[in-house]
Coordinates of C-alpha atoms in Angstrom, one line a residue:
X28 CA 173.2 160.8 114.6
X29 CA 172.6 163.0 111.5
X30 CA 171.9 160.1 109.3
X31 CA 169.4 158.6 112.1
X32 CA 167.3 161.6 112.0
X33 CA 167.4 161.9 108.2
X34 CA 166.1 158.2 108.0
X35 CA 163.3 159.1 110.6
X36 CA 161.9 162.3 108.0
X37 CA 162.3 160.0 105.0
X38 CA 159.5 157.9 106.6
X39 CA 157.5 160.6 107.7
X40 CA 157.3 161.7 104.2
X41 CA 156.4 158.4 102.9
X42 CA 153.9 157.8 105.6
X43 CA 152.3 161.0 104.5
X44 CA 152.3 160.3 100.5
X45 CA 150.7 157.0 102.0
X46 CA 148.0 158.9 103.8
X47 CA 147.3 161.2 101.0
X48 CA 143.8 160.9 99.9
X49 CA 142.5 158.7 97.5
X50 CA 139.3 159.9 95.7
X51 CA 138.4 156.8 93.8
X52 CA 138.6 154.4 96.8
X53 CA 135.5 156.6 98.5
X54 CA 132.9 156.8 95.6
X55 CA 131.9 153.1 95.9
X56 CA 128.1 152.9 94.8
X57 CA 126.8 149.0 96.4
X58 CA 123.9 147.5 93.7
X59 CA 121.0 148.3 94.6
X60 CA 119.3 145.3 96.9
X61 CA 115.3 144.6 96.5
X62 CA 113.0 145.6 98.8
X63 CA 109.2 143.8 100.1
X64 CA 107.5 145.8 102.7
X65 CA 106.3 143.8 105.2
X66 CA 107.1 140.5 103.8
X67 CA 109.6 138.5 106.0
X68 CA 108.2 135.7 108.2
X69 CA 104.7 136.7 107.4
X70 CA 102.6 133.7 107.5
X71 CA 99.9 133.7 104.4
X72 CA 96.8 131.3 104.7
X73 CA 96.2 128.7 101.7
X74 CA 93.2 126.8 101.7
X75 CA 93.2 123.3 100.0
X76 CA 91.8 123.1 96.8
X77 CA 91.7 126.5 96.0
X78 CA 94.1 128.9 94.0
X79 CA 97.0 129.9 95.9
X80 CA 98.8 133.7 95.2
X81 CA 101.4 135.6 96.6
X82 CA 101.9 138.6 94.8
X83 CA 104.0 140.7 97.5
X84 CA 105.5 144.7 96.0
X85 CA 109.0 144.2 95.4
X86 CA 110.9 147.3 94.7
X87 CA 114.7 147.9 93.9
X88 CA 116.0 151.3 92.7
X89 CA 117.5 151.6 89.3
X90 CA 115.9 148.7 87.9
X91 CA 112.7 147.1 87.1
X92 CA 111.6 144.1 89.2
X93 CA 110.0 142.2 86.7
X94 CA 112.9 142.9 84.0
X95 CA 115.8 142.8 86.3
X96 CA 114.7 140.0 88.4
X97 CA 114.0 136.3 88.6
X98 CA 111.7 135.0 91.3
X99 CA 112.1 130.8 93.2
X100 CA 109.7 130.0 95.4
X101 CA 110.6 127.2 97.7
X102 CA 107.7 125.2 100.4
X103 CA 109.1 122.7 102.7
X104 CA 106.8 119.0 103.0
X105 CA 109.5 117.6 105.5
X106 CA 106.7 114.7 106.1
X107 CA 107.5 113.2 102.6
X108 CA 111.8 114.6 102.5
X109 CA 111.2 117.2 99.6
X110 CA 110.5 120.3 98.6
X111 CA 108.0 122.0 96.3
X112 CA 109.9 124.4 93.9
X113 CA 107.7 127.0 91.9
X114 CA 109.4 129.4 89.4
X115 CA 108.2 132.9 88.6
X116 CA 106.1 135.7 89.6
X117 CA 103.8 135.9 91.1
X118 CA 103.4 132.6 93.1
X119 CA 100.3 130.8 91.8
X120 CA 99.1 127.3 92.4
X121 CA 95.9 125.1 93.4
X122 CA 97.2 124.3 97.2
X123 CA 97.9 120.6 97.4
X124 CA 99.5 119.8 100.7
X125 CA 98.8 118.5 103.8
X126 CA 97.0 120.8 106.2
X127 CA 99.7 122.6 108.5
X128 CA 101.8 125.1 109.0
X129 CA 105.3 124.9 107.0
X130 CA 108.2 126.6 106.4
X131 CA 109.3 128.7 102.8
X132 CA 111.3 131.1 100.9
X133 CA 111.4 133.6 98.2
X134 CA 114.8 134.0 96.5
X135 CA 115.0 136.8 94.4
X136 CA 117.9 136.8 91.7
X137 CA 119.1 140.4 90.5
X138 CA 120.1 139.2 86.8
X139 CA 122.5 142.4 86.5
X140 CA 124.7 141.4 88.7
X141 CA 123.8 137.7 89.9
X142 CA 123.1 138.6 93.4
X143 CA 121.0 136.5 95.5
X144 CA 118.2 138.0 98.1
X145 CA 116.4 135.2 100.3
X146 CA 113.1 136.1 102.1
X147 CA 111.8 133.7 104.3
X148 CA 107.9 133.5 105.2
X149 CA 105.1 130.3 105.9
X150 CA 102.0 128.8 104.4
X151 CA 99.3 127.6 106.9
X152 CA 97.2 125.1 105.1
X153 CA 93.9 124.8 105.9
X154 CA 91.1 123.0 104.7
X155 CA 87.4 123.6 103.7
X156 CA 86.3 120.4 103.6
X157 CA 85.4 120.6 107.4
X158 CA 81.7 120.5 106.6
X159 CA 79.8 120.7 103.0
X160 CA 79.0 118.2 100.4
X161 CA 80.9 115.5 98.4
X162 CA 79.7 114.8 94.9
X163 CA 80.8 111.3 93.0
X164 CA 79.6 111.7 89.4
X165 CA 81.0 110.8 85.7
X166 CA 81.3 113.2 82.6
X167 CA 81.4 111.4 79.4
X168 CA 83.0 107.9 81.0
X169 CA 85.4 110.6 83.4
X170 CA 84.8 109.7 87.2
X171 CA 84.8 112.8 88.9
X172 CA 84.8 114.6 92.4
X173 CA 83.3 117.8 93.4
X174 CA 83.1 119.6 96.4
X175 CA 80.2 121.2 97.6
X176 CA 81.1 124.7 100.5
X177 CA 79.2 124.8 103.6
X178 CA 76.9 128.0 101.9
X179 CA 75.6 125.2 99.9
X180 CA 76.1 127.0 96.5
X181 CA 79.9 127.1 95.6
X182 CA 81.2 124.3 94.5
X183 CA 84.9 123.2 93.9
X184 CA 84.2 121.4 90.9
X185 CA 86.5 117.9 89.8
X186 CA 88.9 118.4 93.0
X187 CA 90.9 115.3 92.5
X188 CA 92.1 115.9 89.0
X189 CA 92.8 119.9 90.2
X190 CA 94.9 118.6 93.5
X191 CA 96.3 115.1 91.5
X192 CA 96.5 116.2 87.6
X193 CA 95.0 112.4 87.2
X194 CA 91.8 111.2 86.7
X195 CA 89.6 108.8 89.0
X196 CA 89.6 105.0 88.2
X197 CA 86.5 104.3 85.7
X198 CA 83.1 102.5 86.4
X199 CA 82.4 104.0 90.1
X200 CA 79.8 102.5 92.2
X201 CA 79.9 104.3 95.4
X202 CA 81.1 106.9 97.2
X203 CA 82.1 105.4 100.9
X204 CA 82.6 107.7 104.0
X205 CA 85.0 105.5 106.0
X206 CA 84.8 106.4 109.4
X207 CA 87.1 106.6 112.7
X208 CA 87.5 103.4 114.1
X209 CA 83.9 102.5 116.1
X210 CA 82.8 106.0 115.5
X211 CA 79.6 105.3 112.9
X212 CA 78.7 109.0 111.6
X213 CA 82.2 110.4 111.3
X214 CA 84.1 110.9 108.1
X215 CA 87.9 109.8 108.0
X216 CA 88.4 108.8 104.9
X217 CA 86.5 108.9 101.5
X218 CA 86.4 105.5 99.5
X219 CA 85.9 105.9 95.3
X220 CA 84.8 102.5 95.4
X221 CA 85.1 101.7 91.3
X222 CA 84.9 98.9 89.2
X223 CA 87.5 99.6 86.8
X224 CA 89.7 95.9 86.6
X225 CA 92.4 96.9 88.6
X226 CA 92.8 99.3 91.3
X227 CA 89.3 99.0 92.6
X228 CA 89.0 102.4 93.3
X229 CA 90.9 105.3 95.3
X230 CA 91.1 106.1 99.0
X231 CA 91.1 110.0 100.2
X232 CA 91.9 112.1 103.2
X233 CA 88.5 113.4 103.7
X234 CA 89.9 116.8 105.4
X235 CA 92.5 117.1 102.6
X236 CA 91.1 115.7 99.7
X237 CA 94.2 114.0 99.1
X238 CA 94.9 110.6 97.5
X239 CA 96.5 107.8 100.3
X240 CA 96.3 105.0 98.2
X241 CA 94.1 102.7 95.4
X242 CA 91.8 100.4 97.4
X243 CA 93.5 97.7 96.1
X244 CA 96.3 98.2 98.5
X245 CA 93.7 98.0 101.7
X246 CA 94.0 94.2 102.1
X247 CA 96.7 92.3 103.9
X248 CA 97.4 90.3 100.9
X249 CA 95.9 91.5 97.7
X250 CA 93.5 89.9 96.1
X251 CA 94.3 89.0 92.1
X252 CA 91.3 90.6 91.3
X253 CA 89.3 93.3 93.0
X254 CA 85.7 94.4 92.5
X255 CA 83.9 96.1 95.2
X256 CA 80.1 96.5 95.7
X257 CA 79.0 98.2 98.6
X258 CA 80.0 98.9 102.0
X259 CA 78.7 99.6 105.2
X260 CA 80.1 101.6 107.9
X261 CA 77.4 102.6 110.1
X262 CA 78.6 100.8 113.0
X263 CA 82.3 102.4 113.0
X264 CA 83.4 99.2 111.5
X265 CA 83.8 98.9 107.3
X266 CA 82.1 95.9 105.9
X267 CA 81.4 94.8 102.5
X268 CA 81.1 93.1 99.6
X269 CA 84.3 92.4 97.2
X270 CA 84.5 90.0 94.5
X271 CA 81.1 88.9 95.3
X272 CA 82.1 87.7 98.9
X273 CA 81.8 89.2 102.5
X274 CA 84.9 91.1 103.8
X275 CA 85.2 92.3 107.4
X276 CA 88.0 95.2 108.4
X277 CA 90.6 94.3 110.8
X278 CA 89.5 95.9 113.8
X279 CA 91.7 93.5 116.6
X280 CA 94.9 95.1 116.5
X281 CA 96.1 98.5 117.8
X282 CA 94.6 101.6 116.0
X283 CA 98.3 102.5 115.6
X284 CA 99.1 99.3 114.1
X285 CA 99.9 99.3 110.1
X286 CA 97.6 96.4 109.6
X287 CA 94.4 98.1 111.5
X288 CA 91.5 98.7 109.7
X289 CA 92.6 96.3 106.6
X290 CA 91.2 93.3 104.9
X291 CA 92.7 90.0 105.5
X292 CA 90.6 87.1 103.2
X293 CA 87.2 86.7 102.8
X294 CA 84.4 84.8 104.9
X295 CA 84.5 81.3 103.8
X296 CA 81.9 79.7 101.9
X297 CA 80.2 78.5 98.4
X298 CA 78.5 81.8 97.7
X299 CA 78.6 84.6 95.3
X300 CA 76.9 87.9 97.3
X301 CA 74.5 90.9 95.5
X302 CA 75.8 94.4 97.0
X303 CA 72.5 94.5 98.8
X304 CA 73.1 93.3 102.4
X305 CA 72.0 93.9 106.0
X306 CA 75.1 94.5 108.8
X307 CA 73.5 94.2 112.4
X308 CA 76.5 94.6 114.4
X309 CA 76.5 91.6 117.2
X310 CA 73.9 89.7 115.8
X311 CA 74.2 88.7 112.1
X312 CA 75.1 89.7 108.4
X313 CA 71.7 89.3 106.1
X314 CA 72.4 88.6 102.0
X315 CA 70.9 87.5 98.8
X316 CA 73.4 84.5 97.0
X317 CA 73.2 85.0 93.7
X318 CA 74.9 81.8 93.1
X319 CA 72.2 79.6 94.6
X320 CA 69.2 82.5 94.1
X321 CA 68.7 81.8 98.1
X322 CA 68.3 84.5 101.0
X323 CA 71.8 83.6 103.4
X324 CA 73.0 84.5 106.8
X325 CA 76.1 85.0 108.5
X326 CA 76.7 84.8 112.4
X327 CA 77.7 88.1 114.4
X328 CA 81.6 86.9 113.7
X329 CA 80.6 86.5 109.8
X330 CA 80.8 83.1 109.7
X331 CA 79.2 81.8 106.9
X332 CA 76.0 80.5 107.9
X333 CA 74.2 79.9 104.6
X334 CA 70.7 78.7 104.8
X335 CA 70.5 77.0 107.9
X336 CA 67.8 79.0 108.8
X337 CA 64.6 77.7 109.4
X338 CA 61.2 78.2 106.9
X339 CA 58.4 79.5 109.1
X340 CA 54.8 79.8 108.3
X341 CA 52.0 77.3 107.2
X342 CA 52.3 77.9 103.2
X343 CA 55.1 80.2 102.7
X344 CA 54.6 81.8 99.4
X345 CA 58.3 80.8 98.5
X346 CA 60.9 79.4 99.0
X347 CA 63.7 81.5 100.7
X348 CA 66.2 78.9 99.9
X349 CA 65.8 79.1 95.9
X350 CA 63.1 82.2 94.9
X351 CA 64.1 81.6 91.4
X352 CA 65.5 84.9 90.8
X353 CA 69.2 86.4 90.9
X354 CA 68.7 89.4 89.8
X355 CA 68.4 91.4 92.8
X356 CA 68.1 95.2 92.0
X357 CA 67.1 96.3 95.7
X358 CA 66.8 95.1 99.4
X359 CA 67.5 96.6 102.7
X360 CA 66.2 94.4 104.7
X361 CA 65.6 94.4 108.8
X362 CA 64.2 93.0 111.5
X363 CA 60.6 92.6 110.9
X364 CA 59.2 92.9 107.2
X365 CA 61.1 93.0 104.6
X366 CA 61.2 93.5 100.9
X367 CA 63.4 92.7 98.0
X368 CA 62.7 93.6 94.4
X369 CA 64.0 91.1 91.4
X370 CA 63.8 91.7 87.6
X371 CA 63.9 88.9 85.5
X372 CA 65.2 88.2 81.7
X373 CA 61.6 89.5 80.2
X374 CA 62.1 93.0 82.4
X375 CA 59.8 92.0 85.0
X376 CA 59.8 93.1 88.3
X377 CA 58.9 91.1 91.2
X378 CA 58.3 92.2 95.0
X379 CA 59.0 89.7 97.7
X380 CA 57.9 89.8 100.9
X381 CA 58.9 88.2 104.1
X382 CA 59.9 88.4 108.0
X383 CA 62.9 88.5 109.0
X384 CA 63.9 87.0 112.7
X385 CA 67.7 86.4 112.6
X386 CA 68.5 87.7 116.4
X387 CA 67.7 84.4 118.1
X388 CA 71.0 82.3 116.9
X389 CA 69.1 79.2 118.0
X390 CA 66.1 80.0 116.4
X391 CA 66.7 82.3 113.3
X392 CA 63.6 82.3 110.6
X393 CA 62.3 83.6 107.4
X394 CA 58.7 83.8 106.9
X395 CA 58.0 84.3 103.5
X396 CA 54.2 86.8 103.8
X397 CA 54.4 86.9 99.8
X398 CA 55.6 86.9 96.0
X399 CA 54.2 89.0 93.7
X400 CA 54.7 91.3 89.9
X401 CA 55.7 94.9 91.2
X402 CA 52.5 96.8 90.8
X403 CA 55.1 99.6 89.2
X404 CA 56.4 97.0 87.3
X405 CA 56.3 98.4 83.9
X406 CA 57.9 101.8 85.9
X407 CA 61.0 100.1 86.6
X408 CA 64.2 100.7 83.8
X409 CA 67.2 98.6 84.1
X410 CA 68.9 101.3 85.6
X411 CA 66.3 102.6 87.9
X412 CA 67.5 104.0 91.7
X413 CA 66.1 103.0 94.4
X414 CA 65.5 104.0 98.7
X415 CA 63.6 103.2 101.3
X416 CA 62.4 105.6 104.4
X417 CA 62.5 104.2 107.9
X418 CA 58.7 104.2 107.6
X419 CA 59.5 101.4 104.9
X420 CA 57.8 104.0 102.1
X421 CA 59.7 103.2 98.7
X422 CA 61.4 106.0 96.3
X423 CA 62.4 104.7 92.4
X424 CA 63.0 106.5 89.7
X425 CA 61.9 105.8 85.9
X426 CA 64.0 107.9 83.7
X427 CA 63.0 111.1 84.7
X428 CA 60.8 110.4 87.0
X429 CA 60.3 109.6 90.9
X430 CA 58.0 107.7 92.2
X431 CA 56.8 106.9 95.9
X432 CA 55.8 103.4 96.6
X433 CA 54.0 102.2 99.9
X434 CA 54.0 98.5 99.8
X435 CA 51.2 97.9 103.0
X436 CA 48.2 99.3 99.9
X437 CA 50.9 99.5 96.9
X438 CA 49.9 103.0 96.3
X439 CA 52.0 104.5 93.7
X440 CA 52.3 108.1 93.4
X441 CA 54.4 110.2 91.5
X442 CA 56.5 113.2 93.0
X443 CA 55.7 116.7 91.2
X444 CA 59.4 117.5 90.7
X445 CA 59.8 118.7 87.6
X446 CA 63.7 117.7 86.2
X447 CA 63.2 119.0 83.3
X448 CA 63.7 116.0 80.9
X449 CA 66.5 114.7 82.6
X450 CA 67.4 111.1 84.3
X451 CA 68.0 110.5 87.5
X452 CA 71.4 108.7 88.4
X453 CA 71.4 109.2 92.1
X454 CA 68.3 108.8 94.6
X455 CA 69.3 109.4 98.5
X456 CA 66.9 109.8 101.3
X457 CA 68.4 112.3 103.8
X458 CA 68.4 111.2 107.8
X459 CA 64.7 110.9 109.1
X460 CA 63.7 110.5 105.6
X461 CA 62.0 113.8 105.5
X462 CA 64.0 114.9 102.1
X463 CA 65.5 113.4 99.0
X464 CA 68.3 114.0 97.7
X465 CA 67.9 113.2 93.6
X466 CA 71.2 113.7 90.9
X467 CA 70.7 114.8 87.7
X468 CA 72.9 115.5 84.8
X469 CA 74.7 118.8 86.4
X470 CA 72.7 118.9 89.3
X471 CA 71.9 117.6 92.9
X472 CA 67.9 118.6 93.5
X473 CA 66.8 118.5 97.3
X474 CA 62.7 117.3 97.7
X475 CA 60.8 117.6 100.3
X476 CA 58.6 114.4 100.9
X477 CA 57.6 114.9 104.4
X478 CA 53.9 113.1 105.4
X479 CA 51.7 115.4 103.1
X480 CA 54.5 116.8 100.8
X481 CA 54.5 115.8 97.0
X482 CA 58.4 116.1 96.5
X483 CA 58.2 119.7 95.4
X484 CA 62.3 121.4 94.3
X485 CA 63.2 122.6 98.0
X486 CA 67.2 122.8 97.3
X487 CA 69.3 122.9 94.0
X488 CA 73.0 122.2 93.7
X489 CA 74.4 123.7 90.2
X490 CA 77.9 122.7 88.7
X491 CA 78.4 119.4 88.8
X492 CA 80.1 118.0 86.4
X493 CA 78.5 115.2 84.6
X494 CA 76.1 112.7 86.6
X495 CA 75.8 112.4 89.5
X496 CA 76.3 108.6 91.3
X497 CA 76.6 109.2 95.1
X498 CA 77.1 112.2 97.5
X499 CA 78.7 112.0 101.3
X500 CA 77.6 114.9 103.5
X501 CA 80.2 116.0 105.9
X502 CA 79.1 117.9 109.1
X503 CA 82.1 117.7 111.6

């Protein structure tokens, strides 16, 4: 019994050494961790095309953030499986992804001690290309793309190389606002129609700005070749001229379908198209062959219809069939007179005029009214832009000058805008016809040529790189 009761103190004793208090056990200092006031799951706005920055005040005692610590920026794209990785502080980019809202993280890295602090937040991309201007130009052989804000005056100056680090495809002809499926007026898309050998040009998310493919990767089966002209879409439905023949878009399927909206092959027939042609939805497709120098038709389906037309009038002034030129420089051509301008080897410049009656099917007609020299005819440079009002009043430039041409008396007049010396590269009427729109190296001008107007400066766009070659305005 003794014994029990001195084994039952011996382990009271030990139990008590065990207890005894251990002073270096309780002094534990933890690093210290970083801290970002009001940071977590904060959602920060980023606008496309413009310069991205997150610069939140990170603190952490006993150290120095920007010494001590390293700084990962991680932004989900689940729509294309990756991730965009950014090292460094603080975050700084041009915003380059698809407008929505996504998903991120901030790790900070304590380079003391290797410990790792995560800090989730989100982007919301949003876009201002909503409404402004779009501006094709070329600096020193560089295609280029601008974007001009709603206020008119800012402008995001060559946005595709800033979003894509690439340059545009060379030799662009046109700048083509692709619309939504039967909606004429609408933007969906932006075409960079070029004519650079290969890719024939670029195809754009107009509310991003972002590249969706080269052009040549719009057909069903791609062409071995592709060079664009001109295209039309101001029925909803994208025609035009590639590789000198008429193309139609695949409008027949679903909208949803992967083949909506492409080309298949071209209109058959022995023809070689200008890019100056007339798209009356329903009724007929209006052209110039170059081929066979004759004025040719197509039916409302774009079947090649040639010149099966008839010649109307007692002594036609020429023959519609064969005028004798192929170098057509302008024609926009409609129901009722029309005109179309040739320039021949000795830098001539001839003005045809006829009637044009293709609605009938059974009875379609040209009446040829007359051929004649262009009374502006030593005006007019081989690279001279021309438009015509719906009032069928003509606008062409001659270097740096504009001129306004009314066929009915040829009265030619020239505009009082002064462009100071430099060329014009871009003439576009705006809708009504009451302004023109004129490109100049660095500048788009606006001109007011309303009925009693002389084209005085009403508007000037600064900061465009290069010249410009064609301009899309966006409104919705």
């Amino acid at each position: 019994m003794k014994l029990k009761e001195l084994y039952i103190t011996l382990s009271l004793i030990i139990c008590l050494a065990a207890c005894k208090k251990d002073l270096g056990n309780y002094d534990y200092n933890p690093p210290s961790e970083p801290q970002i006031a009001g940071f977590n799951d904060t959602t920060f706005n980023a606008v496309l095309g413009d310069t991205l920055i997150i610069k939140p005040a990170v603190m952490i005692e006993g150290a120095d953030p920007m010494a001590d610590l390293t700084y990962h920026w991680n932004i989900q794209v689940p729509e294309e499986a990756r991730a965009d990785e950014y090292d460094g502080y603080p975050l700084k980019f041009v915003y380059n992804l698809a407008p929505r809202l996504r998903d991120a993280k901030l790790t900070i890295s304590d380079k003391r001690n290797g410990m790792k602090y995560t800090f989730p937040f989100k982007i919301l991309g949003t876009t201002p290309f909503s409404i402004g201007q779009t501006v094709l130009s070329v600096e020193n052989g560089i295609t280029k793309l601008s974007f001009v804000k709603e206020d008119g005056v800012t402008v995001l100056s060559d946005i595709y190389r800033s979003l894509h680090a690439e340059d545009l495809p060379k030799n662009p002809v046109q700048l083509f606002a692709k619309p939504l499926a039967y909606q004429g007026g609408t933007v969906e898309d932006y075409w960079v129609v070029c004519q650079d050998g290969s890719t024939g040009g670029v195809i754009i998310d107009a509310s991003s700005m972002l590249k969706k493919r080269n052009f040549n990767a719009h057909f069903l089966t791609t062409p071995p070749a592709v060079v664009p002209s001109y295209f039309d879409g101001s029925t909803g439905i994208p025609v035009g001229v590639i590789n000198g023949k008429l193309y139609q878009s695949i409008y027949t399927t679903a909208p949803f379908a992967p083949d909506f909206g492409k080309f298949a092959n071209p209109e058959d027939g022995d023809y070689e198209l200008s890019p100056f042609f007339t798209y009356a939805q329903g009724r007929y497709f209006f052209a110039f062959d170059k081929k066979h120098k004759a004025f040719v038709s197509f039916n409302a389906g774009g079947s090649y219809t040639g010149t099966t037309y008839k010649v109307a009038g007692a002594t036609p002034s020429f023959d519609p069939k064969n005028v004798g030129f192929d170098n057509l420089i302008f024609m926009q051509a409609v129901s009722g007179n029309s005109y179309a301008y040739f320039r021949n080897n000795a830098g001539e410049t001839y003005e045809l005029a006829f009637n044009l009656a293709m609605d009938d099917y059974n009875n379609r007609s040209i009446t040829p009214t007359s051929r004649k020299v262009f009374k502006g005819s030593a005006l007019v440079k081989a690279d001279s832009k021309w438009v015509k009002s719906p009032a069928d009043i003509f606008y062409f430039s001659s270097a740096d000058k504009i001129y306004r041409y009314n066929p009915l008396n040829e009265d030619i007049r020239q505009l009082s805008a002064d462009l100071a010396g430099k060329k014009v590269t871009m003439l576009q009427l705006t809708a009504g016809g009451s302004s023109l729109r004129v490109g100049v190296e660095g500048s788009v001008l606006t001109l007011d040529v309303r009925v009693g107007e002389t084209g005085k400066i009403i508007n000037t766009i600064s900061g465009i790189p290069g010249s410009p070659v064609d301009l899309v305005f966006k409104d919705r």
